[in-house]
Structures are given as structure tokens and as C-alpha cells.
């Protein structure tokens, strides 16, 4: 096959803790120096890429190929992820007195969640680096997405998921011919199982942030919202936070776009809000000073299974984003997130995942507290579709 070089500007990977650089041409996991996440750095200073060239690009996250890490076009493993709509929420805005409320609907991605963005990139780079089998500890959506992209790439897939995850997640993995391993516990217990199963390194582990490229897929949400809003960023972004890849990635995208000259020099960056479930709120507790960090945090399962990440490796990076952006962190109860899903569905026709319901409830809390002002532009990231959660949601709607 003729190999076509992409216009990726990837220069090197950098240890997020000490700054040491690593080759972008080798298979990488955590940094060897600090066992910390590695972040991609691109040659952005040249300002060679103009945002004006974007309208002619493909309608998927691959329109930003200059700032993505894949070097050879034939290694792209794509199901047309990204390029999701940004919808105004006029009825909910009117009800709450917000003047400018919008939602980016990530439920429309392949496999029904924004995990498709990250796993498209991770599996593409795995393929580029000669990997033949991938393994993942997951709360649900990431495993489904990995299984789909591995199927598309012809790679072997092993998905390790909590036993209590709704059946829809399990069946979809099986449909993609992934090997499904069920564990009694949360995602950290699944990660321990992955370690144990993979002592001989037969599989490449694509855990969030232990693998450098999922972050690069998720950062494209930041690029898209900027492009969709004609390069004017919102004032506040609410993000349902588990491992934190999206939160960290979107923030990274803002700096990259500034370096590229795609954002004006005086563009203020949004305040970033991490929304978690009361049942598993490690970032909220650390942010509020209730604990030094989440290294011994014990969480419980939640309907919003994407948020059930009790000891996220990306915690220091997430806290940095919250502090640098003058953001905050909010926890939402199980009943509240169902109410949030109900309102998004009944008032706007958007059948959000419980994670999406959670951020709408958090918005209303912050508005009541005066932390969000009614004249600010608030952007919600609905990270998944409600369809896979029906086992847990059925019968919970208010009858009319
Ligand atoms: C994984 C997931 C999240 C959390 O995403 P992180 O980037 O890990 O913080 C939120 N919502 C849904 C639907 C998810 O699947
Ligand atoms: Zn280091």
C-alpha cells in the first residue's frame, strides 16, 4: 500500500511531571522518569496552519490532523468520530433565566459516547506502532469504544469491566468480538485485574492517561467548540469528570489554538467545572480541601458509571486545570442526575447519559449560588447517549 504521510506537527512527548522529552516514534506508556502521564507537544510556533483551511476538511475530528499524533494516513482507524453538534438549549435557558446556554452532544459519536474520540486515536497509534492486541480497564463506554475500534483495525481486544455495568455495555463489547472479563468492583479493581492478566505484556494497555493519545482525541472537543462558536470561547464549561481526559484535553486545546494564532491573544479561557457523582467524588473532595489527594479514596458505584473513578491518575493535571481556570468542582446525587436526564429529555429532546444529566443539575446549583451569572455563556458537554443506561433508568420518569 502506498503510504501517505499526514501533516501531523507532533514533535515529542513530554513528561507532565518533570518535563523530560520522549520520542514520538516509539510505543509509549507512562514516563519512565516519573511514572507520570506523557503529553504530546506539536510544532505550533510556525503558524503554518491557518484556521481558514478548516472548512475544506473532513467532517470528523480528523479535520485537525495537524495537531493529531498519527503520522501515516493508512493508520487512521476511524468511524467518523467527532464533529458533534453544538445545540442551543432555549427552553431550559428560559426556565432558569440563563441568556446563553448550549450543549455539545457527544452522544452522537460512534458507540454512543465521546470515548470514541479517545479510542480512535489510541487504537490508530497502537496500529501505527505495530501493536496487535489491546486491553482496557473500563467503567463501560471506553471498553465499548475500544472494542469497536479494535474490530475496525483488526486488533485483538480484551475489555475488563465491573460486573454491575448495565448489560447493553457488555453485549456491545461481545458483538465486536472482544473478550469480556467481569470484575466485582470499580474501575480501579479492573485496572488491578489488567495488571495481573498482563504480566507478560502480551497486550497493550490503553488505560486513560497511561496511554498518551486518548487525551489527544478528547482534546478535539476544545477545537470543535471554538470553531463552532466562531473562535469565541464560552465563559463556563461543565464537564462530567471521571479520569479527567476531556477536562485536561480541552484545556490543552485552548493553549494550542492560542499558539497557532487561532484564538485571539486577548481571548479569555473559560472557567472549567468538574462535575462528579456524590457516590464517587474524589476530585470534588480534593478540590474542596477535604483530603490531600485521592490516593486512598473509596468510591461507590453510580448510575453515571463514567464518573466512578475513585483514584484517577490524572488528578494533579485536573486540579491544575480547575485552579488555573478559576473553575470549581460540584457533586450531584443519583436522584438529581435522573432529574437532570428527565429535564434534558422532556424539555429539549436530548436523551442524555446520567453524566449529562449531572452537569445540567450542577449548572442550576451554580446559578443559584451566583457562581454562574445569568448573562454568561454556559456550555454543557453531554458526554454520552442515555440509550445504554436503560436498565438503570427505566421506570424512573415522572408520569405525566
Ligand atoms: C468516561 C466518561 C466520562 C468521564 O470522562 P473522563 O474523560 O474519564 O473524565 C463522562 N461521561 C461518560 C458518558 C463517560 O463514558
Ligand atoms: Zn518525569
Coordinates of C-alpha atoms and ligand atoms in Angstrom, one line a residue:
X1 CA 0.0 0.0 0.0
X2 CA 1.2 3.5 -0.8
X3 CA 1.9 5.2 2.4
X4 CA 0.6 8.8 2.7
X5 CA 2.2 11.0 5.3
X6 CA -0.2 13.1 7.3
X7 CA 0.6 16.7 8.1
X8 CA 1.0 16.0 11.8
X9 CA 3.1 18.5 13.6
X10 CA 3.9 16.2 16.6
X11 CA 7.4 16.9 17.8
X12 CA 7.8 14.9 21.0
X13 CA 6.1 13.7 24.2
X14 CA 6.8 15.4 27.5
X15 CA 6.6 14.1 31.0
X16 CA 3.9 16.0 32.7
X17 CA 5.8 16.0 36.0
X18 CA 9.5 16.8 35.2
X19 CA 9.4 17.9 31.6
X20 CA 11.8 15.2 30.1
X21 CA 11.0 14.6 26.5
X22 CA 10.4 11.3 24.7
X23 CA 10.3 10.1 21.1
X24 CA 7.0 10.4 19.2
X25 CA 8.0 7.4 17.1
X26 CA 8.1 4.7 19.8
X27 CA 5.3 3.0 21.7
X28 CA 4.9 5.0 24.9
X29 CA 3.0 4.5 28.1
X30 CA 3.7 6.4 31.4
X31 CA 7.0 8.4 31.5
X32 CA 9.9 6.2 32.7
X33 CA 11.3 9.1 34.8
X34 CA 8.3 9.8 37.0
X35 CA 5.6 7.2 36.0
X36 CA 3.5 10.2 35.1
X37 CA 1.3 10.9 32.0
X38 CA 3.1 11.9 28.8
X39 CA 1.7 14.9 26.9
X40 CA 2.1 15.4 23.2
X41 CA 3.8 18.6 22.0
X42 CA 3.5 20.0 18.5
X43 CA 5.5 22.4 16.5
X44 CA 2.9 25.2 16.7
X45 CA 5.1 28.3 16.5
X46 CA 5.4 28.3 12.8
X47 CA 1.8 29.3 12.4
X48 CA 1.8 27.4 9.1
X49 CA -1.7 26.1 9.6
X50 CA -4.4 28.6 9.2
X51 CA -7.9 28.0 10.7
X52 CA -9.2 29.3 7.4
X53 CA -8.3 25.9 5.8
X54 CA -10.7 24.0 8.2
X55 CA -13.9 24.4 6.2
X56 CA -12.5 22.2 3.4
X57 CA -11.5 19.4 5.8
X58 CA -13.4 16.2 6.6
X59 CA -16.4 16.4 9.0
X60 CA -14.8 14.4 11.8
X61 CA -12.1 15.1 14.4
X62 CA -9.6 14.3 11.7
X63 CA -10.1 17.8 10.3
X64 CA -7.5 18.8 12.9
X65 CA -4.9 16.3 11.7
X66 CA -2.1 18.8 12.1
X67 CA -2.5 18.7 15.8
X68 CA -3.1 15.0 16.0
X69 CA -0.3 12.4 16.5
X70 CA -0.9 9.9 13.6
X71 CA 1.9 10.1 11.0
X72 CA 0.6 7.8 8.3
X73 CA -2.9 8.2 6.9
X74 CA -3.4 4.5 6.5
X75 CA -3.1 4.0 10.2
X76 CA -6.1 6.1 10.9
X77 CA -8.8 4.0 12.4
X78 CA -12.0 6.0 12.1
X79 CA -15.7 5.5 12.3
X80 CA -16.2 9.3 11.7
X81 CA -15.9 10.3 15.3
X82 CA -16.3 13.9 16.5
X83 CA -17.8 16.9 14.7
X84 CA -20.8 16.6 17.0
X85 CA -23.4 19.3 17.1
X86 CA -23.5 22.3 19.5
X87 CA -27.1 22.8 20.3
X88 CA -28.7 25.9 21.9
X89 CA -30.9 24.9 24.9
X90 CA -33.5 27.6 24.6
X91 CA -36.3 26.1 26.8
X92 CA -34.0 25.2 29.7
X93 CA -32.3 28.6 29.4
X94 CA -35.7 30.4 29.5
X95 CA -36.7 28.4 32.6
X96 CA -33.6 29.3 34.5
X97 CA -33.1 32.8 33.3
X98 CA -29.8 32.0 31.5
X99 CA -29.3 34.0 28.4
X100 CA -26.9 31.8 26.6
X101 CA -26.9 28.0 27.3
X102 CA -25.7 25.4 24.8
X103 CA -24.9 21.7 24.8
X104 CA -22.4 19.8 22.8
X105 CA -24.0 16.4 22.2
X106 CA -21.3 13.8 22.3
X107 CA -23.9 11.1 22.5
X108 CA -24.0 11.2 18.7
X109 CA -20.5 9.7 18.4
X110 CA -19.8 6.1 17.2
X111 CA -20.6 3.7 20.1
X112 CA -22.7 6.4 21.8
X113 CA -20.2 8.4 23.8
X114 CA -17.2 10.7 23.5
X115 CA -14.9 7.8 24.4
X116 CA -14.9 7.2 20.6
X117 CA -12.7 10.2 20.2
X118 CA -10.0 9.0 22.5
X119 CA -10.1 5.4 21.4
X120 CA -10.0 6.2 17.7
X121 CA -6.7 8.0 18.4
X122 CA -5.3 5.3 20.8
X123 CA -6.1 2.4 18.5
X124 CA -4.7 4.3 15.5
X125 CA -1.4 5.0 17.3
X126 CA -1.3 1.4 18.6
X127 CA -1.7 0.2 15.0
X128 CA 1.0 2.7 13.8
X129 CA 3.3 1.3 16.4
X130 CA 2.7 -2.3 15.5
X131 CA 0.5 -3.4 18.4
X132 CA -1.7 -6.5 17.7
X133 CA -3.7 -6.8 20.9
X134 CA -5.2 -4.2 23.3
X135 CA -6.5 -4.4 26.8
X136 CA -8.5 -1.9 28.8
X137 CA -9.9 -1.4 32.3
X138 CA -13.2 0.5 31.9
X139 CA -16.3 1.7 33.6
X140 CA -18.2 0.9 30.4
X141 CA -18.1 3.3 27.5
X142 CA -14.3 3.2 27.0
X143 CA -14.4 -0.6 26.7
X144 CA -17.2 -0.5 24.2
X145 CA -15.3 2.1 22.1
X146 CA -12.0 0.2 22.3
X147 CA -13.7 -3.0 21.2
X148 CA -15.3 -1.2 18.2
X149 CA -12.0 0.4 17.0
X150 CA -10.0 -2.8 17.5
X151 CA -12.6 -4.6 15.4
X152 CA -12.2 -2.0 12.7
X153 CA -8.4 -2.2 12.9
X154 CA -8.3 -6.0 13.0
X155 CA -6.7 -6.0 16.5
X156 CA -7.5 -8.4 19.3
X157 CA -9.4 -6.7 22.2
X158 CA -9.8 -7.6 25.9
X159 CA -12.2 -5.5 28.0
X160 CA -12.2 -5.6 31.8
X161 CA -15.4 -4.1 33.2
X162 CA -17.3 -4.0 36.5
X163 CA -19.8 -6.8 36.9
X164 CA -22.6 -4.3 37.8
X165 CA -22.3 -2.4 34.5
X166 CA -25.6 -2.4 32.5
X167 CA -26.0 -5.3 30.0
X168 CA -26.0 -3.0 27.0
X169 CA -22.3 -2.2 27.5
X170 CA -21.4 -5.9 27.9
X171 CA -23.4 -7.1 24.9
X172 CA -22.0 -4.4 22.6
X173 CA -18.4 -5.5 23.5
X174 CA -19.3 -9.1 22.7
X175 CA -20.8 -8.0 19.4
X176 CA -17.4 -6.5 18.5
X177 CA -15.8 -9.9 19.3
X178 CA -13.9 -8.5 22.3
X179 CA -13.0 -10.8 25.2
X180 CA -15.0 -9.5 28.1
X181 CA -13.8 -10.0 31.7
X182 CA -16.1 -9.0 34.5
X183 CA -14.8 -7.9 37.9
X184 CA -16.5 -7.4 41.2
X185 CA -15.6 -3.7 42.0
X186 CA -14.9 -0.4 40.3
X187 CA -12.5 0.6 37.5
X188 CA -9.5 0.6 39.9
X189 CA -10.2 -3.1 40.6
X190 CA -10.5 -3.7 36.9
X191 CA -7.1 -2.0 36.5
X192 CA -5.6 -4.4 39.1
X193 CA -7.1 -7.3 37.1
X194 CA -5.5 -5.9 33.9
X195 CA -2.1 -5.8 35.6
X196 CA -2.5 -9.3 36.8
X197 CA -3.7 -10.6 33.4
X198 CA -1.0 -8.8 31.5
X199 CA 2.2 -9.6 33.4
X200 CA 3.8 -10.9 30.3
X201 CA 2.9 -7.7 28.4
X202 CA 1.0 -9.6 25.7
X203 CA -1.5 -6.7 25.4
X204 CA -1.0 -3.0 25.1
X205 CA -2.8 -1.3 28.0
X206 CA -4.8 1.7 26.8
X207 CA -5.9 2.9 30.3
X208 CA -6.7 6.7 30.4
X209 CA -3.5 8.7 30.5
X210 CA -1.3 5.7 30.9
X211 CA -1.5 5.8 27.1
X212 CA -0.7 9.3 25.7
X213 CA -3.1 9.5 22.8
X214 CA -6.6 9.2 24.2
X215 CA -6.1 12.7 25.5
X216 CA -5.3 13.9 22.0
X217 CA -8.6 12.5 20.7
X218 CA -10.6 14.1 23.5
X219 CA -8.9 17.5 23.2
X220 CA -10.6 17.9 19.8
X221 CA -13.8 18.8 21.7
X222 CA -12.0 22.0 22.5
X223 CA -11.1 22.7 18.9
X224 CA -14.6 21.9 17.7
X225 CA -16.3 24.2 20.2
X226 CA -14.0 27.0 19.3
X227 CA -14.6 26.5 15.6
X228 CA -18.4 26.1 16.1
X229 CA -18.5 29.3 18.2
X230 CA -16.6 31.3 15.6
X231 CA -13.5 31.3 17.8
X232 CA -15.2 32.9 20.8
X233 CA -15.0 30.6 23.8
X234 CA -17.8 30.3 26.3
X235 CA -17.5 31.7 29.8
X236 CA -18.1 28.4 31.7
X237 CA -17.7 24.8 30.6
X238 CA -19.3 22.0 32.7
X239 CA -17.6 18.6 32.3
X240 CA -18.7 15.3 33.9
X241 CA -15.4 14.1 35.3
X242 CA -14.1 10.6 35.8
X243 CA -10.5 10.0 34.6
X244 CA -10.4 13.7 33.5
X245 CA -9.1 13.2 30.0
X246 CA -11.6 15.6 28.5
X247 CA -11.1 18.3 31.1
X248 CA -7.3 18.2 30.6
X249 CA -7.6 17.8 26.9
X250 CA -10.0 20.7 26.2
X251 CA -7.7 22.9 28.3
X252 CA -4.7 21.8 26.3
X253 CA -6.5 22.5 23.1
X254 CA -7.1 26.2 24.2
X255 CA -3.4 26.7 24.6
X256 CA -2.6 25.0 21.4
X257 CA -5.1 27.2 19.5
X258 CA -3.6 30.2 21.1
X259 CA -0.1 29.2 20.0
X260 CA -1.4 28.6 16.5
X261 CA -3.0 32.0 16.4
X262 CA -6.4 30.5 16.0
X263 CA -7.7 32.3 19.2
X264 CA -7.0 36.0 19.6
X265 CA -4.4 36.9 22.1
X266 CA -7.0 38.5 24.4
X267 CA -9.4 35.6 24.3
X268 CA -10.3 34.7 27.9
X269 CA -10.3 31.0 28.6
X270 CA -13.5 29.5 30.2
X271 CA -13.9 28.6 33.8
X272 CA -13.8 24.8 33.9
X273 CA -16.2 22.9 36.2
X274 CA -15.6 19.3 37.1
X275 CA -18.9 17.6 37.9
X276 CA -18.9 14.3 39.8
X277 CA -21.4 11.9 41.5
X278 CA -21.9 12.1 45.3
X279 CA -21.2 8.3 45.2
X280 CA -17.7 8.9 43.8
X281 CA -16.4 12.4 44.3
X282 CA -12.6 12.3 44.7
X283 CA -11.8 15.4 42.7
X284 CA -14.5 17.4 44.4
X285 CA -13.2 16.4 47.8
X286 CA -9.6 17.2 47.0
X287 CA -10.5 20.5 45.3
X288 CA -12.5 21.5 48.4
X289 CA -9.6 20.5 50.7
X290 CA -11.4 17.6 52.4
X291 CA -8.4 15.4 51.5
X292 CA -4.8 15.9 50.4
X293 CA -5.4 13.8 47.3
X294 CA -7.5 10.8 46.2
X295 CA -4.8 8.1 46.7
X296 CA -6.9 6.2 49.3
X297 CA -10.3 7.5 48.3
X298 CA -13.0 4.8 48.3
X299 CA -15.9 5.3 45.9
X300 CA -19.3 3.6 45.4
X301 CA -21.0 2.7 42.1
X302 CA -23.1 5.3 40.5
X303 CA -25.7 5.4 37.6
X304 CA -23.2 7.6 35.9
X305 CA -20.7 4.8 35.6
X306 CA -18.3 7.0 33.6
X307 CA -17.8 9.1 36.8
X308 CA -16.9 6.1 39.0
X309 CA -13.1 6.6 39.0
X310 CA -12.0 6.8 42.7
X311 CA -8.3 7.3 42.2
X312 CA -7.6 8.9 38.9
X313 CA -4.0 9.1 37.8
X314 CA -4.7 12.4 36.2
X315 CA -5.7 14.1 39.4
X316 CA -2.8 16.6 39.6
X317 CA -3.5 17.7 36.0
X318 CA -7.2 18.1 36.6
X319 CA -6.6 20.2 39.7
X320 CA -4.3 22.4 37.8
X321 CA -7.0 23.0 35.2
X322 CA -9.6 23.8 37.8
X323 CA -7.2 26.2 39.6
X324 CA -5.7 27.9 36.5
X325 CA -9.2 28.4 35.0
X326 CA -10.7 29.7 38.3
X327 CA -13.1 26.9 38.0
X328 CA -14.7 24.7 40.6
X329 CA -16.0 21.1 41.3
X330 CA -19.5 20.0 42.2
X331 CA -21.1 16.7 43.2
X332 CA -24.6 15.6 42.3
X333 CA -26.8 12.8 43.8
X334 CA -28.2 9.9 42.0
X335 CA -31.8 11.3 42.1
X336 CA -30.6 14.6 40.9
X337 CA -28.9 13.2 37.9
X338 CA -32.0 11.3 36.9
X339 CA -34.0 14.5 37.3
X340 CA -31.3 16.2 35.0
X341 CA -31.8 13.5 32.4
X342 CA -35.5 13.9 32.6
X343 CA -35.3 17.7 32.0
X344 CA -32.9 17.4 29.1
X345 CA -35.1 14.8 27.5
X346 CA -38.5 16.2 28.2
X347 CA -37.6 19.9 27.6
X348 CA -35.1 19.7 24.8
X349 CA -35.4 16.2 23.2
X350 CA -31.9 15.2 24.2
X351 CA -31.8 11.8 25.8
X352 CA -28.6 12.3 27.7
X353 CA -26.5 9.9 29.7
X354 CA -26.8 10.3 33.5
X355 CA -23.4 12.0 33.2
X356 CA -25.1 14.6 31.0
X357 CA -28.0 14.9 33.5
X358 CA -25.5 15.6 36.2
X359 CA -24.0 18.6 34.5
X360 CA -27.3 20.2 33.9
X361 CA -28.2 19.8 37.6
X362 CA -24.7 21.2 38.5
X363 CA -25.4 24.2 36.3
X364 CA -28.6 25.1 38.2
X365 CA -26.8 24.7 41.5
X366 CA -24.0 27.1 40.5
X367 CA -26.5 29.5 39.1
X368 CA -28.4 29.6 42.4
X369 CA -25.2 30.1 44.2
X370 CA -24.3 33.1 42.0
X371 CA -21.1 31.3 40.8
X372 CA -22.6 31.4 37.3
X373 CA -24.2 34.7 36.2
X374 CA -27.3 34.7 34.0
X375 CA -25.5 36.7 31.3
X376 CA -22.7 34.2 30.9
X377 CA -22.4 31.7 28.1
X378 CA -22.5 28.3 29.7
X379 CA -21.6 25.2 27.6
X380 CA -22.5 21.7 28.7
X381 CA -20.7 18.6 27.5
X382 CA -23.2 15.8 27.3
X383 CA -20.6 13.0 27.0
X384 CA -22.9 10.1 26.1
X385 CA -26.3 8.9 25.0
X386 CA -28.8 7.6 27.6
X387 CA -29.6 4.6 25.5
X388 CA -27.1 2.2 27.1
X389 CA -28.3 3.0 30.6
X390 CA -31.9 2.0 30.2
X391 CA -31.5 -0.9 32.6
X392 CA -30.9 1.6 35.4
X393 CA -33.2 4.4 34.1
X394 CA -36.4 2.5 33.2
X395 CA -39.4 3.3 35.4
X396 CA -37.7 6.5 36.8
X397 CA -39.6 9.1 34.7
X398 CA -42.3 11.2 36.2
X399 CA -45.6 10.1 34.7
X400 CA -47.5 12.9 33.0
Ligands
LIG1 C1 -15.8 8.1 30.7 C2 -17.0 9.0 30.7 C3 -16.9 10.3 31.4 C4 -15.7 10.7 32.1 O1 -14.7 11.1 31.2 P1 -13.2 11.3 31.6 O2 -12.6 11.9 30.5 O3 -12.7 10.0 32.0 O4 -13.2 12.2 32.8 C5 -18.1 11.1 31.4 N1 -19.2 10.7 30.8 C6 -19.3 9.5 30.1 C7 -20.6 9.1 29.5 C8 -18.2 8.6 30.1 O5 -18.3 7.5 29.4
LIG2 ZN1 9.5 12.8 34.5

